[in-house]
mmCIF file of C-alpha atoms in Angstrom:
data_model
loop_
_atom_site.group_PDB
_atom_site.id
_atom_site.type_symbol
_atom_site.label_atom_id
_atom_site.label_comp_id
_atom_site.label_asym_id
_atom_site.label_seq_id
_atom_site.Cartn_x
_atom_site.Cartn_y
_atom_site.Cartn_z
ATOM 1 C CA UNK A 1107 0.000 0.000 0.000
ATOM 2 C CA UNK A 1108 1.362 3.103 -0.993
ATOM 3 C CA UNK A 1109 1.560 6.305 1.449
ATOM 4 C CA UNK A 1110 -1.222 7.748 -0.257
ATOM 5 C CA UNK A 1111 -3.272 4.864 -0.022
ATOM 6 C CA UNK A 1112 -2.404 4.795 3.604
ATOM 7 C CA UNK A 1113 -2.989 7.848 4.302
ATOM 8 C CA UNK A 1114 -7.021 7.648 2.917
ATOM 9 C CA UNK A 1115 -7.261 4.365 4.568
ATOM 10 C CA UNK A 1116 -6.350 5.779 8.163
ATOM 11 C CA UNK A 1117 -8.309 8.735 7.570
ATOM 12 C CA UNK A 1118 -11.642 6.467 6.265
ATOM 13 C CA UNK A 1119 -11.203 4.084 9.487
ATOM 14 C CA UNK A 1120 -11.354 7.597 12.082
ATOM 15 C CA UNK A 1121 -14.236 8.659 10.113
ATOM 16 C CA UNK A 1122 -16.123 5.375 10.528
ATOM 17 C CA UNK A 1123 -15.409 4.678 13.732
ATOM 18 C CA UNK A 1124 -17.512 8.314 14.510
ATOM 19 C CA UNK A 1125 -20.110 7.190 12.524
ATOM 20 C CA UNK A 1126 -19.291 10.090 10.167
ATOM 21 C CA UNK A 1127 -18.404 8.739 6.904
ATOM 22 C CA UNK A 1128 -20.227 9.128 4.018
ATOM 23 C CA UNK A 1129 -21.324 6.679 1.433
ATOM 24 C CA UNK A 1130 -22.788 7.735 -2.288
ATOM 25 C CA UNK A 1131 -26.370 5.819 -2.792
ATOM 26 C CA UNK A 1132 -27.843 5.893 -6.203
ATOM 27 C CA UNK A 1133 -31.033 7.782 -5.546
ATOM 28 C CA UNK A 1134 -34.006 7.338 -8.829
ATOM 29 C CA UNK A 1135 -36.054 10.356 -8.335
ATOM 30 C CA UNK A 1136 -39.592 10.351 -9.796
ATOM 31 C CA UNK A 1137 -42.400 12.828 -10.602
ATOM 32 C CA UNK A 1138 -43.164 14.633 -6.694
ATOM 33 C CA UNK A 1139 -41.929 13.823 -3.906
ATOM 34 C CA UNK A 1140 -41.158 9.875 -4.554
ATOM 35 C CA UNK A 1141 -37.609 8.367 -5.111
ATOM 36 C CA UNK A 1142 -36.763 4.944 -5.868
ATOM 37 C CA UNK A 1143 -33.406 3.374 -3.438
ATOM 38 C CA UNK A 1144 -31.917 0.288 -3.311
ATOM 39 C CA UNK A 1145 -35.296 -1.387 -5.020
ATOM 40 C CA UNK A 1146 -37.411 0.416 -2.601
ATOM 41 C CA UNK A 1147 -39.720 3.392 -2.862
ATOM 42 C CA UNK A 1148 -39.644 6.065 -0.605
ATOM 43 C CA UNK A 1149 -41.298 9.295 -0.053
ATOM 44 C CA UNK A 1150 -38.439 11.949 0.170
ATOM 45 C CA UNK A 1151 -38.593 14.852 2.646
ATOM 46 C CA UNK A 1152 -34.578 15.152 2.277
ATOM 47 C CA UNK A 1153 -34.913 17.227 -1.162
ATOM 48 C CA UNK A 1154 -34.126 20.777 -1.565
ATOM 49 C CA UNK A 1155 -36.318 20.658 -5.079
ATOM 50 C CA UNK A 1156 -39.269 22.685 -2.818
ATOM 51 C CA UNK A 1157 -41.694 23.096 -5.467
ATOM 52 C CA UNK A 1158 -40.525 20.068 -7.438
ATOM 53 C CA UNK A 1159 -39.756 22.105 -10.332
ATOM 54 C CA UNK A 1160 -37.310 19.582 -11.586
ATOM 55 C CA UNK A 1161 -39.860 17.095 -12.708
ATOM 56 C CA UNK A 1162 -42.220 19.810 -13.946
ATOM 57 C CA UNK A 1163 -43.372 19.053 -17.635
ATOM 58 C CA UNK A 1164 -42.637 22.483 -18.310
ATOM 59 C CA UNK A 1165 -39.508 22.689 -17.217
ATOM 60 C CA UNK A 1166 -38.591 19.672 -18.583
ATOM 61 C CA UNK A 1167 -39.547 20.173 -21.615
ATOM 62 C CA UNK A 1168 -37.874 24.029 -22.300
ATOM 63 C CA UNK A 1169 -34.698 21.838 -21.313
ATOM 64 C CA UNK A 1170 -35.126 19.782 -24.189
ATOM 65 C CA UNK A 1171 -35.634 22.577 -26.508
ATOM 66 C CA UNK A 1172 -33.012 24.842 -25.450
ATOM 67 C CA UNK A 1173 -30.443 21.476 -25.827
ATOM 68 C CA UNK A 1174 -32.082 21.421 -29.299
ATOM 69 C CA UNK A 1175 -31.374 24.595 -29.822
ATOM 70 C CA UNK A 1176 -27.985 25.230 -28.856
ATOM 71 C CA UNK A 1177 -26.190 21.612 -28.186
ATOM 72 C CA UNK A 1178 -25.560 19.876 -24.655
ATOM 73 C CA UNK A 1179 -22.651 22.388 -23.702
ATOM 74 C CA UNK A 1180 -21.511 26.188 -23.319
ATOM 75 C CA UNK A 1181 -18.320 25.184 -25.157
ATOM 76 C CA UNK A 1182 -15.913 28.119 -23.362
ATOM 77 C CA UNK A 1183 -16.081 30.304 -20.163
ATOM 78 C CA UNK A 1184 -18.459 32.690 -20.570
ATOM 79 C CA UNK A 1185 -16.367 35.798 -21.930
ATOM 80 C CA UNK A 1186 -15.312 33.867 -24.736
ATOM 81 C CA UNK A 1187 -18.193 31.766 -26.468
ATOM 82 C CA UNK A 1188 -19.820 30.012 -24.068
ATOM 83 C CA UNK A 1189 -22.550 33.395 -23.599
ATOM 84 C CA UNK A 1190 -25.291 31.544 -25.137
ATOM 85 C CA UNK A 1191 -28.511 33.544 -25.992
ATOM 86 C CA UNK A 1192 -30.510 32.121 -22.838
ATOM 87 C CA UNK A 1193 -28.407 33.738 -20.564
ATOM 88 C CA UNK A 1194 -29.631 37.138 -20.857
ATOM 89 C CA UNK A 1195 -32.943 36.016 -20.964
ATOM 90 C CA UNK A 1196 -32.239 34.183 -17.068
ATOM 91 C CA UNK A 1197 -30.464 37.083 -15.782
ATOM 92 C CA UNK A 1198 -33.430 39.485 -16.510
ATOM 93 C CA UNK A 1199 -36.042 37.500 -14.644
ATOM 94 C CA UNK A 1200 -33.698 37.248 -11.572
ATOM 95 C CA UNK A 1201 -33.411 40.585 -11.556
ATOM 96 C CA UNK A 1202 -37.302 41.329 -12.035
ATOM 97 C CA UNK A 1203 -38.312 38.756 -9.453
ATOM 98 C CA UNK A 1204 -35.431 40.145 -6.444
ATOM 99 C CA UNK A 1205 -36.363 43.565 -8.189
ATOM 100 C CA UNK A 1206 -32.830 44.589 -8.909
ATOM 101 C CA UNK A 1207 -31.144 46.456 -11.811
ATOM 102 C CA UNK A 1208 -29.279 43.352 -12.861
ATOM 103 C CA UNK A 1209 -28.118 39.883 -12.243
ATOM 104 C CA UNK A 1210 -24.931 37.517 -13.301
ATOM 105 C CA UNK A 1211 -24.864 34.130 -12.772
ATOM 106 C CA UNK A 1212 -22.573 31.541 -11.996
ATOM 107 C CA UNK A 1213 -21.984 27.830 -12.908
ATOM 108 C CA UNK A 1214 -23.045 27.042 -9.005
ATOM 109 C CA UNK A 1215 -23.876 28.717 -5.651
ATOM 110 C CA UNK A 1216 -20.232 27.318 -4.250
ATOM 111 C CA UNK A 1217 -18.690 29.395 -7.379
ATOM 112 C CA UNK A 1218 -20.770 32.389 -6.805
ATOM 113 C CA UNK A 1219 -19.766 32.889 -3.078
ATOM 114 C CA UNK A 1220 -16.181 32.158 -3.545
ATOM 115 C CA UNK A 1221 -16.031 34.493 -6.506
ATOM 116 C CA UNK A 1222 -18.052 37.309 -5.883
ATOM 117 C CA UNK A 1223 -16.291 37.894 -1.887
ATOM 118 C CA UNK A 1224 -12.976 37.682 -2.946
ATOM 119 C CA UNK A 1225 -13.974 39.860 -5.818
ATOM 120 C CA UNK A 1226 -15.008 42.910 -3.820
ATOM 121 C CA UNK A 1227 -13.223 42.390 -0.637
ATOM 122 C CA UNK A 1228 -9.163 42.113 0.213
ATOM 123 C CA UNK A 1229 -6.469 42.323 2.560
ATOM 124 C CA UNK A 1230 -7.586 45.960 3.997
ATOM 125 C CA UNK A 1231 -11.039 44.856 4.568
ATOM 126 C CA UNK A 1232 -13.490 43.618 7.365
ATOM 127 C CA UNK A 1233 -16.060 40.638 6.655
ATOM 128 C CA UNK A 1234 -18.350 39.782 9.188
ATOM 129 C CA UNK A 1235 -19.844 36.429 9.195
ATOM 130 C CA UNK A 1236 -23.013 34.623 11.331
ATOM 131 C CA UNK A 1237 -20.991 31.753 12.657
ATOM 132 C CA UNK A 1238 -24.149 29.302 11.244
ATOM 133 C CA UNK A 1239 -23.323 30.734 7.618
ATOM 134 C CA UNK A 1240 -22.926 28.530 4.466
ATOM 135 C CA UNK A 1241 -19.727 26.646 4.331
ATOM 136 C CA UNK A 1242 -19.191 28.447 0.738
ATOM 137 C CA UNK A 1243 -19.431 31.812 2.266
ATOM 138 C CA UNK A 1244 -16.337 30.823 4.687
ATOM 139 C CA UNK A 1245 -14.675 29.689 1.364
ATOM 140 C CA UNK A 1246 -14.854 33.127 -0.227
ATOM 141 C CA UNK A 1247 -14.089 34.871 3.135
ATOM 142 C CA UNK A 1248 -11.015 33.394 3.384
ATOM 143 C CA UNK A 1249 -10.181 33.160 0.142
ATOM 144 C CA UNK A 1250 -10.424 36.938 0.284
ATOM 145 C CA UNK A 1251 -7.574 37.729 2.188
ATOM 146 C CA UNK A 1252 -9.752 39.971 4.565
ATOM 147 C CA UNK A 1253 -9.453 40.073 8.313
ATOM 148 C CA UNK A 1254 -12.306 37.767 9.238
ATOM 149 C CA UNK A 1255 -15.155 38.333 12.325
ATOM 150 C CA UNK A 1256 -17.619 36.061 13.159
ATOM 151 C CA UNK A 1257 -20.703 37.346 15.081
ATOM 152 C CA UNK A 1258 -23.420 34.766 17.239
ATOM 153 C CA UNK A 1259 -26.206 33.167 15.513
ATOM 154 C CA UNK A 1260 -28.457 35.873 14.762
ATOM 155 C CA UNK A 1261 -27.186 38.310 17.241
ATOM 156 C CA UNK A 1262 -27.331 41.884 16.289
ATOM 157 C CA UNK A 1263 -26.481 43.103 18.677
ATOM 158 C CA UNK A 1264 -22.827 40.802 19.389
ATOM 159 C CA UNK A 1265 -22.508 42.423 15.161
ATOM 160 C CA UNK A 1266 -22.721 45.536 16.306
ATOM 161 C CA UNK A 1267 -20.180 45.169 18.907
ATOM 162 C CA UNK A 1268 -17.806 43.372 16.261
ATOM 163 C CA UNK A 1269 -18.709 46.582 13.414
ATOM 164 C CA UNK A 1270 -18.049 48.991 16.172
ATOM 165 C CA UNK A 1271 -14.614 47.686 17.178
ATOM 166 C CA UNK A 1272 -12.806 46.712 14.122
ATOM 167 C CA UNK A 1273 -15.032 48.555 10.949
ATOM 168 C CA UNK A 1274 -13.013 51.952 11.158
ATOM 169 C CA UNK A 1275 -9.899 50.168 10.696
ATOM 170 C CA UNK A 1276 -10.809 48.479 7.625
ATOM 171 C CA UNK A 1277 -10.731 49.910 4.248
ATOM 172 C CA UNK A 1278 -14.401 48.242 3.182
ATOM 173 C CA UNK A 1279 -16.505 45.725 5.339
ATOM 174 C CA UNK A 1280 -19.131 43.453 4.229
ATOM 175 C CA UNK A 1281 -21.294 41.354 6.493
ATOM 176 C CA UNK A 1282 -22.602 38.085 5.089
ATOM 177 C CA UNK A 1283 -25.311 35.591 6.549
ATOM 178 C CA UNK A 1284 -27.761 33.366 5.257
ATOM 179 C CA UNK A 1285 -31.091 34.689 4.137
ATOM 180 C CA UNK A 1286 -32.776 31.090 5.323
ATOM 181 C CA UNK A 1287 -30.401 28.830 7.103
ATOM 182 C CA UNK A 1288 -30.229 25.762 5.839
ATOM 183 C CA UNK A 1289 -29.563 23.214 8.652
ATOM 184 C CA UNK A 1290 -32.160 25.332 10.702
ATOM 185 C CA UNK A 1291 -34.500 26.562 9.130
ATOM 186 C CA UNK A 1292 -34.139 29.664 10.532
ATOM 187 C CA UNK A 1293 -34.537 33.201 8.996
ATOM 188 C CA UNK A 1294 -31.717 36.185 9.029
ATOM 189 C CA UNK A 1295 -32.958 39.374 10.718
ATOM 190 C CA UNK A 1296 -32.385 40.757 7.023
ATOM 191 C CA UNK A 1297 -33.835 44.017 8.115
ATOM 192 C CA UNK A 1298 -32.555 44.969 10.894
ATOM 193 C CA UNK A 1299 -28.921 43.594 9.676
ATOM 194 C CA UNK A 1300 -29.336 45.720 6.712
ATOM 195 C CA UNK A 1301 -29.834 49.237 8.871
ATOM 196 C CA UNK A 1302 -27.236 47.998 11.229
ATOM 197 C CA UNK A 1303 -24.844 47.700 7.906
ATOM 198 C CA UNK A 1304 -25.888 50.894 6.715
ATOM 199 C CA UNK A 1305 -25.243 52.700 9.960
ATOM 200 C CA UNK A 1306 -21.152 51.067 9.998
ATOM 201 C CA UNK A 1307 -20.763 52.067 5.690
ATOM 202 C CA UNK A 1308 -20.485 48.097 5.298
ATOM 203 C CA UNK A 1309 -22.250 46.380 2.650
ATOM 204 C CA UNK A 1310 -24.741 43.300 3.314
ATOM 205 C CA UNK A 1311 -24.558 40.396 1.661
ATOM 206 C CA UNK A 1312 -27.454 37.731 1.850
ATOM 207 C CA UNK A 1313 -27.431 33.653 0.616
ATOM 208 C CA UNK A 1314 -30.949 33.024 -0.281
ATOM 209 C CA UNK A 1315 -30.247 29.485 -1.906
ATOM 210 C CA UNK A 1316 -33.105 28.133 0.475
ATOM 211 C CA UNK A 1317 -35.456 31.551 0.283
ATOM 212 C CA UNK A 1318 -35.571 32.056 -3.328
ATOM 213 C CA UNK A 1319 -39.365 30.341 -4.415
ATOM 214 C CA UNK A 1320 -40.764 29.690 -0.914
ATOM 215 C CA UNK A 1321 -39.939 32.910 1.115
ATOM 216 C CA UNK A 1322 -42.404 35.867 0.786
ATOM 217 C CA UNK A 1323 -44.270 34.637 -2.832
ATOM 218 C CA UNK A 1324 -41.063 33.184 -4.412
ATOM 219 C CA UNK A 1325 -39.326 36.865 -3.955
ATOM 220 C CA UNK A 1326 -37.268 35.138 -1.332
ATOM 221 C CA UNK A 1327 -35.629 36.380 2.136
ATOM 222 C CA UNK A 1328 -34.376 39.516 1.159
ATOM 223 C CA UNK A 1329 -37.418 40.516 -0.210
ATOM 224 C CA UNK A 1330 -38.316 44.064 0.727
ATOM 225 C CA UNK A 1331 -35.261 44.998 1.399
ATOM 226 C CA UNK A 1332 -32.695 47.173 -0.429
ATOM 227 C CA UNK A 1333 -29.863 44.637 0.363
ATOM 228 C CA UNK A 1334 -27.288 45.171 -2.063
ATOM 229 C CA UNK A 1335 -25.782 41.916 -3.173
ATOM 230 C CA UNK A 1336 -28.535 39.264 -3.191
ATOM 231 C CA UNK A 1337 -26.386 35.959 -3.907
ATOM 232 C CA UNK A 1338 -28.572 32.698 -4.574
ATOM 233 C CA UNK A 1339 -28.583 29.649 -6.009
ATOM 234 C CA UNK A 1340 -31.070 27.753 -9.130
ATOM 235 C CA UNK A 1341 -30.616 23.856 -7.778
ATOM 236 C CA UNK A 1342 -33.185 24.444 -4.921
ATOM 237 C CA UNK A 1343 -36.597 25.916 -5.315
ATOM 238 C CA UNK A 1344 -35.823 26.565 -8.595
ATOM 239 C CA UNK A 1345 -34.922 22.927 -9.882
ATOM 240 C CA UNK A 1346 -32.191 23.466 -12.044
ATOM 241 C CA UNK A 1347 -28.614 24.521 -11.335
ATOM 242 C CA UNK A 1348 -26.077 27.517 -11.051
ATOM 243 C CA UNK A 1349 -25.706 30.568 -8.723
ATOM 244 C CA UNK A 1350 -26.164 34.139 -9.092
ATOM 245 C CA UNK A 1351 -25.913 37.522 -7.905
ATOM 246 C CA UNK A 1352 -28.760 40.183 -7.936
ATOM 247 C CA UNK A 1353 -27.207 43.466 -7.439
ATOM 248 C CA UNK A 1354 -27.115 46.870 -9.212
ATOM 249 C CA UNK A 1355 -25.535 47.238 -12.862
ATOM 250 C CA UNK A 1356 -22.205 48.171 -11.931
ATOM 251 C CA UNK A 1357 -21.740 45.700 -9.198
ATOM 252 C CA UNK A 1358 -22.377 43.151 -11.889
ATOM 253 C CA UNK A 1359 -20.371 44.445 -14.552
ATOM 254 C CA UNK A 1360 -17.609 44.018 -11.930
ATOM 255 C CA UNK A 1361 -18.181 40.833 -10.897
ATOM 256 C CA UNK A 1362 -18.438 39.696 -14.586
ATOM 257 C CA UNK A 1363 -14.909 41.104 -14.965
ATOM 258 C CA UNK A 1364 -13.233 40.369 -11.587
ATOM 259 C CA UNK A 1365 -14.739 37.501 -10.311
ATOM 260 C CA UNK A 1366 -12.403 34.323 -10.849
ATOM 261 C CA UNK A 1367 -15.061 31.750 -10.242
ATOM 262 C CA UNK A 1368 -16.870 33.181 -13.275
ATOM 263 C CA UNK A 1369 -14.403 34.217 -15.562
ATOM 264 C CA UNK A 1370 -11.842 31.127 -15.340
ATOM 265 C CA UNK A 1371 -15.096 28.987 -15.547
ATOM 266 C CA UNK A 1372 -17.182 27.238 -18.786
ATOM 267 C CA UNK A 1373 -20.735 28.321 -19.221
ATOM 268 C CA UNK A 1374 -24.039 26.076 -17.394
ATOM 269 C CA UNK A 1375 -25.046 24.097 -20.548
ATOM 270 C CA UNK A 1376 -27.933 25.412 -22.377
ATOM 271 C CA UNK A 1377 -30.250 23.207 -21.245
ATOM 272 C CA UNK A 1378 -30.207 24.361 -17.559
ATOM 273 C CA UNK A 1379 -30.369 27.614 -18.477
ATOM 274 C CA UNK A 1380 -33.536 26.879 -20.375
ATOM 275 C CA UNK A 1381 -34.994 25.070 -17.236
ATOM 276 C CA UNK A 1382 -34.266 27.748 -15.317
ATOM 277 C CA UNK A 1383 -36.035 30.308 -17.230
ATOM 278 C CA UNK A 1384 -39.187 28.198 -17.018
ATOM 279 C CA UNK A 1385 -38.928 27.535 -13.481
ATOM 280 C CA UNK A 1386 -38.676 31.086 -12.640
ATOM 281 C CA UNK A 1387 -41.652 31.706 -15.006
ATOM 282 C CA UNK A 1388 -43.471 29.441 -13.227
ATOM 283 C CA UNK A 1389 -42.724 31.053 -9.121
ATOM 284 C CA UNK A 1390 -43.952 34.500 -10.780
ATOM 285 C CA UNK A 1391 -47.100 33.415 -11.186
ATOM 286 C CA UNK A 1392 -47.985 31.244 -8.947
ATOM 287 C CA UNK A 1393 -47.540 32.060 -5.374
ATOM 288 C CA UNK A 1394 -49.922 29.333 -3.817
ATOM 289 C CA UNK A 1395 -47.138 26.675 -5.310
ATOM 290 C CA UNK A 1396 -44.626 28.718 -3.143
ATOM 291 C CA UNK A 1397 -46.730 29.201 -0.327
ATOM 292 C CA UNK A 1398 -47.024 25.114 -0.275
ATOM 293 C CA UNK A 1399 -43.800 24.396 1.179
ATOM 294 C CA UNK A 1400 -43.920 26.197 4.529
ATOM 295 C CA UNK A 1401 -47.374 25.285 5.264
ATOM 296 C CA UNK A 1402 -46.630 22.016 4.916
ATOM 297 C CA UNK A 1403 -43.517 22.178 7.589
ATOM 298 C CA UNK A 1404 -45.897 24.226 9.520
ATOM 299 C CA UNK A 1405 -48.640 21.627 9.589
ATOM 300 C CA UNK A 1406 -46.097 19.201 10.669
ATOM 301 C CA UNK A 1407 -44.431 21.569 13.230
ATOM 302 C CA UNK A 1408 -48.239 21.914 14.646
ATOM 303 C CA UNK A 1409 -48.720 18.074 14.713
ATOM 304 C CA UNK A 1410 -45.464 17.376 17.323
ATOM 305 C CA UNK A 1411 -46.097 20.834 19.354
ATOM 306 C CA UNK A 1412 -42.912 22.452 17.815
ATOM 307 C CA UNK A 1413 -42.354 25.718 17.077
ATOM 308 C CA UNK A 1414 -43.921 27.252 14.003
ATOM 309 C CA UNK A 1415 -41.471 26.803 11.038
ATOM 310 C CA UNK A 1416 -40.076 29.918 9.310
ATOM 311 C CA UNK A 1417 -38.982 28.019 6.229
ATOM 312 C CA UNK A 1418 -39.505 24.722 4.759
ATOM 313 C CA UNK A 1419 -36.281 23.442 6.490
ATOM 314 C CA UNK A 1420 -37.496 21.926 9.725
ATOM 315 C CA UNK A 1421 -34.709 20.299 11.965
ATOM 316 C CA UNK A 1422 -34.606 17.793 14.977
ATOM 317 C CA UNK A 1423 -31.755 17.621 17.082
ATOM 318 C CA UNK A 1424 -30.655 14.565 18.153
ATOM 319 C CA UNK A 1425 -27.204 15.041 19.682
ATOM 320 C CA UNK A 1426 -25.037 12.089 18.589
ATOM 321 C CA UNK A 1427 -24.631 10.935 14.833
ATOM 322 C CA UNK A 1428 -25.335 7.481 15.588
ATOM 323 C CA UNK A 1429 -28.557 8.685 17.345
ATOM 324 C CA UNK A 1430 -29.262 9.994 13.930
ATOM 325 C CA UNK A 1431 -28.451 7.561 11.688
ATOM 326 C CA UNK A 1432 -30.877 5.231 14.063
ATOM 327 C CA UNK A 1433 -33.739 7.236 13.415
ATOM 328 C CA UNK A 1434 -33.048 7.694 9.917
ATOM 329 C CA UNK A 1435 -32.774 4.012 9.507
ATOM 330 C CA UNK A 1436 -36.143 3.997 11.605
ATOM 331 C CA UNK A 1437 -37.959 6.458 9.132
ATOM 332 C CA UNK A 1438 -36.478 4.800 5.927
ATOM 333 C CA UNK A 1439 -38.225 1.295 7.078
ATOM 334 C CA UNK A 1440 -41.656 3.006 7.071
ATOM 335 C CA UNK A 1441 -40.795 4.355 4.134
ATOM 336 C CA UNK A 1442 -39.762 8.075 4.306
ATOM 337 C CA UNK A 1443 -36.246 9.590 3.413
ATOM 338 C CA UNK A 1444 -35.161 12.255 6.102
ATOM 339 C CA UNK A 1445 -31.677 12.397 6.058
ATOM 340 C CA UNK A 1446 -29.454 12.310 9.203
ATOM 341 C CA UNK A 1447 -27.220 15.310 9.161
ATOM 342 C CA UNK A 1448 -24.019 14.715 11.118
ATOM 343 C CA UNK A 1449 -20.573 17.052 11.826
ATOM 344 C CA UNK A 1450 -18.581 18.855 9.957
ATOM 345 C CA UNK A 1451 -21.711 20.052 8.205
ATOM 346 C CA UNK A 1452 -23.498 21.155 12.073
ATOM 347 C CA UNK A 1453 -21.781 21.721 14.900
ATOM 348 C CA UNK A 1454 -20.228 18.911 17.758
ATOM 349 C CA UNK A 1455 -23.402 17.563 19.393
ATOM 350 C CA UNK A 1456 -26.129 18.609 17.211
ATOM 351 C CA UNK A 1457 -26.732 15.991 14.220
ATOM 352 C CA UNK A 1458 -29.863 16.095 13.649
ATOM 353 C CA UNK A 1459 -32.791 14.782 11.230
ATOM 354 C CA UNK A 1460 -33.360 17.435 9.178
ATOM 355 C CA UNK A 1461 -36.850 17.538 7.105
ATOM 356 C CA UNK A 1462 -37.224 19.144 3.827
ATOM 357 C CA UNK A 1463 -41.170 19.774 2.388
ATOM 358 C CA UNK A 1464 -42.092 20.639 -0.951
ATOM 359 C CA UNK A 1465 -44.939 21.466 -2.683
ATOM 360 C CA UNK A 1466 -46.037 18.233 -3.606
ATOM 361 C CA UNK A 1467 -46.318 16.410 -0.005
ATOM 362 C CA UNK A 1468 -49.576 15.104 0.293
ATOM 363 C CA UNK A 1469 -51.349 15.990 3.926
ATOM 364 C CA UNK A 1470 -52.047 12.573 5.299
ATOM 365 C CA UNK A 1471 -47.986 11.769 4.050
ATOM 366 C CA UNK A 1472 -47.025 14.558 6.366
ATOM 367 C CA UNK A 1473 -49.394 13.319 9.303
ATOM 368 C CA UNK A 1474 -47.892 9.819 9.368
ATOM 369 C CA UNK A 1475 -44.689 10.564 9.107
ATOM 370 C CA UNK A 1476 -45.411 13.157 12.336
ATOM 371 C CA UNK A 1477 -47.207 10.237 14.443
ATOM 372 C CA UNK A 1478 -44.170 8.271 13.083
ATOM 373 C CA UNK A 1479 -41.385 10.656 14.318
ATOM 374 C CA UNK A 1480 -43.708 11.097 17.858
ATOM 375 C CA UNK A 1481 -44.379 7.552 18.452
ATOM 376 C CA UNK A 1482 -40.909 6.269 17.531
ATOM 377 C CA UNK A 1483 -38.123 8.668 17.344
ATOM 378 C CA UNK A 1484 -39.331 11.143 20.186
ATOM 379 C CA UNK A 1485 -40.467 9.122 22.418
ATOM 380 C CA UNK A 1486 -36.513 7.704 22.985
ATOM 381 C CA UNK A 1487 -35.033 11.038 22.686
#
């Protein structure tokens, strides 16, 4: 065995013996909120697709026309020849549904955060970070070369003891935070942040990759707002793929020039950007179909006396990853996919089930899997 080989081996064996590794299972997904697992159907509530917009006809079928249309790949980064005609088309509706003066997108929401940060922000700036914030927001904080402060979940007023001790000594500052938090559930205080940014000359910075469709009518978590760089991404709510920013003409132009996730990166194949037009056709007019999701966590929240959900994301902490992956195992025999989330991705102590709903969950599917999780995961807890 080589050193390398070693070397993967040892590290495999720790993260197995912590009941953290990780193992890829080929997942069918059908139509709604059904999948199809080692020969066994299940009825997902582990998908970020919240209005199941990856399935939709529609959506489906604009794919297959814009492949027609302009082949299965961008062919080149963007700035050379991979600018296919759909693009402008996609970047207009994001910036008519966050109601911005523009909107660039990315080839995913990882590229977009750790391209547009170190894009704007360097060595003689200030970012301040919620310490819950996407693991791709760290990336482009760091990558930036800024000095780096991270402020308590949520707390505005820890933020503003952080802007008011280190913002005059930076050139710029920026603070970043998730619009909807995506192992919580959660929602950012996006107003108050934003006056409290304002008030310091820093610029706020929002992820909506889980707010975008099912926040506020499909307008998402920043919505009514003037937050200035709206970052998101098009694999959740919206089915598809890539990330973007929605920010003001000039920021984009920028960003189109500076950011090295973007430039230094081919074009999203045709195709995606064709699905992604329809989906976002289809959250502009319909705002029942985003309204679904968060009733539907709410009506399960209601069902186990928890606290009313703010998003679709609903989590329950169980402590221990193998506490977890038992209930998981539990929920997956009955049928149901709710994936056990374990460290790195949440803290020491806190792996947790976390439940995803979507537009399609049928009511008496959400009621049994509640008695389900009361009668046999809480009960033990």
């Amino acid at each position: 065995m080589t050193t390398l080989d070693q070397f993967a081996t040892d590290k495999l064996a720790r993260l197995e013996a912590g009941a953290l590794r990780r193992r890829l299972r080929p997942t069918a997904r059908a139509a709604g909120a059904v999948l199809e697992r080692d020969g066994q159907r299940l009825i997902s509530f582990s998908c970020n697709d919240y209005l199941n917009l990856s399935t939709h006809p529609a959506v489906i079928d604009a794919a297959i026309d814009a492949a027609r249309r302009h082949g299965a790949g961008a062919g080149a980064s963007r700035l050379v020849t991979g600018d296919h005609p759909l693009y402008c088309a996609l970047e207009a509706r994001l910036a008519a549904l966050k109601q911005t003066e523009d909107a660039v997108v990315f080839g995913s929401g990882f590229l977009a955060n750790t391209g547009i940060i170190p894009a704007l922000m360097a060595r003689e700036d200030a970012i301040f970070v919620d310490e819950l914030a996407h693991a791709c927001i760290w990336a482009g904080a760091r990558l930036s070369g800024a000095a780096l402060h991270v402020f308590r979940h949520n707390d505005l007023a820890h933020l503003a003891e952080l802007l008011a001790a280190h913002r005059q000594a930076a050139r710029h500052a920026m603070v970043v935070t998730d619009g909807v938090f995506s192992m919580d559930g959660d929602l950012a205080p996006v107003g108050e942040m934003l006056a409290l940014a304002k008030a310091h000359d820093a610029w706020l910075m929002t992820d909506d990759a889980h707010g975008i469709g099912v926040i506020n009518e499909g307008r998402g978590s920043a919505h009514g707002h003037d937050v200035p760089l709206q970052m998101g991404t098009l694999s959740k709510a919206v089915g598809s793929y890539g990330g973007y920013l929605c920010a003001s003409h000039v920021v984009c132009e920028l960003i189109r020039n500076r950011a090295r996730s973007f430039v230094y990166t081919t074009g999203l194949p045709p195709a995606v950007v064709g699905a992604s037009i329809a989906a976002l056709d289809l959250i502009a007019n319909d705002p029942a179909m985003c309204a679904a999701p968060l009733a539907h966590a709410r009506r399960f929240c209601a069902a186990l006396g928890l606290p009313p959900a703010e998003s679709p994301i609903v989590p329950l902490l169980l402590g221990t990853a193998e506490r977890a992956l038992a209930a998981q195992a539990v929920l997956e025999a009955a049928g149901f996919l709710v994936a056990a989330i374990r460290p790195p991705t949440v803290p020491e102590g806190t792996a947790r089930l976390r439940f995803a709903f979507t537009a399609c969950h049928a009511p008496d599917d959400i009621d049994r899997l509640a008695q389900l999780v009361h009668d046999r995961i809480l009960v033990t807890a």
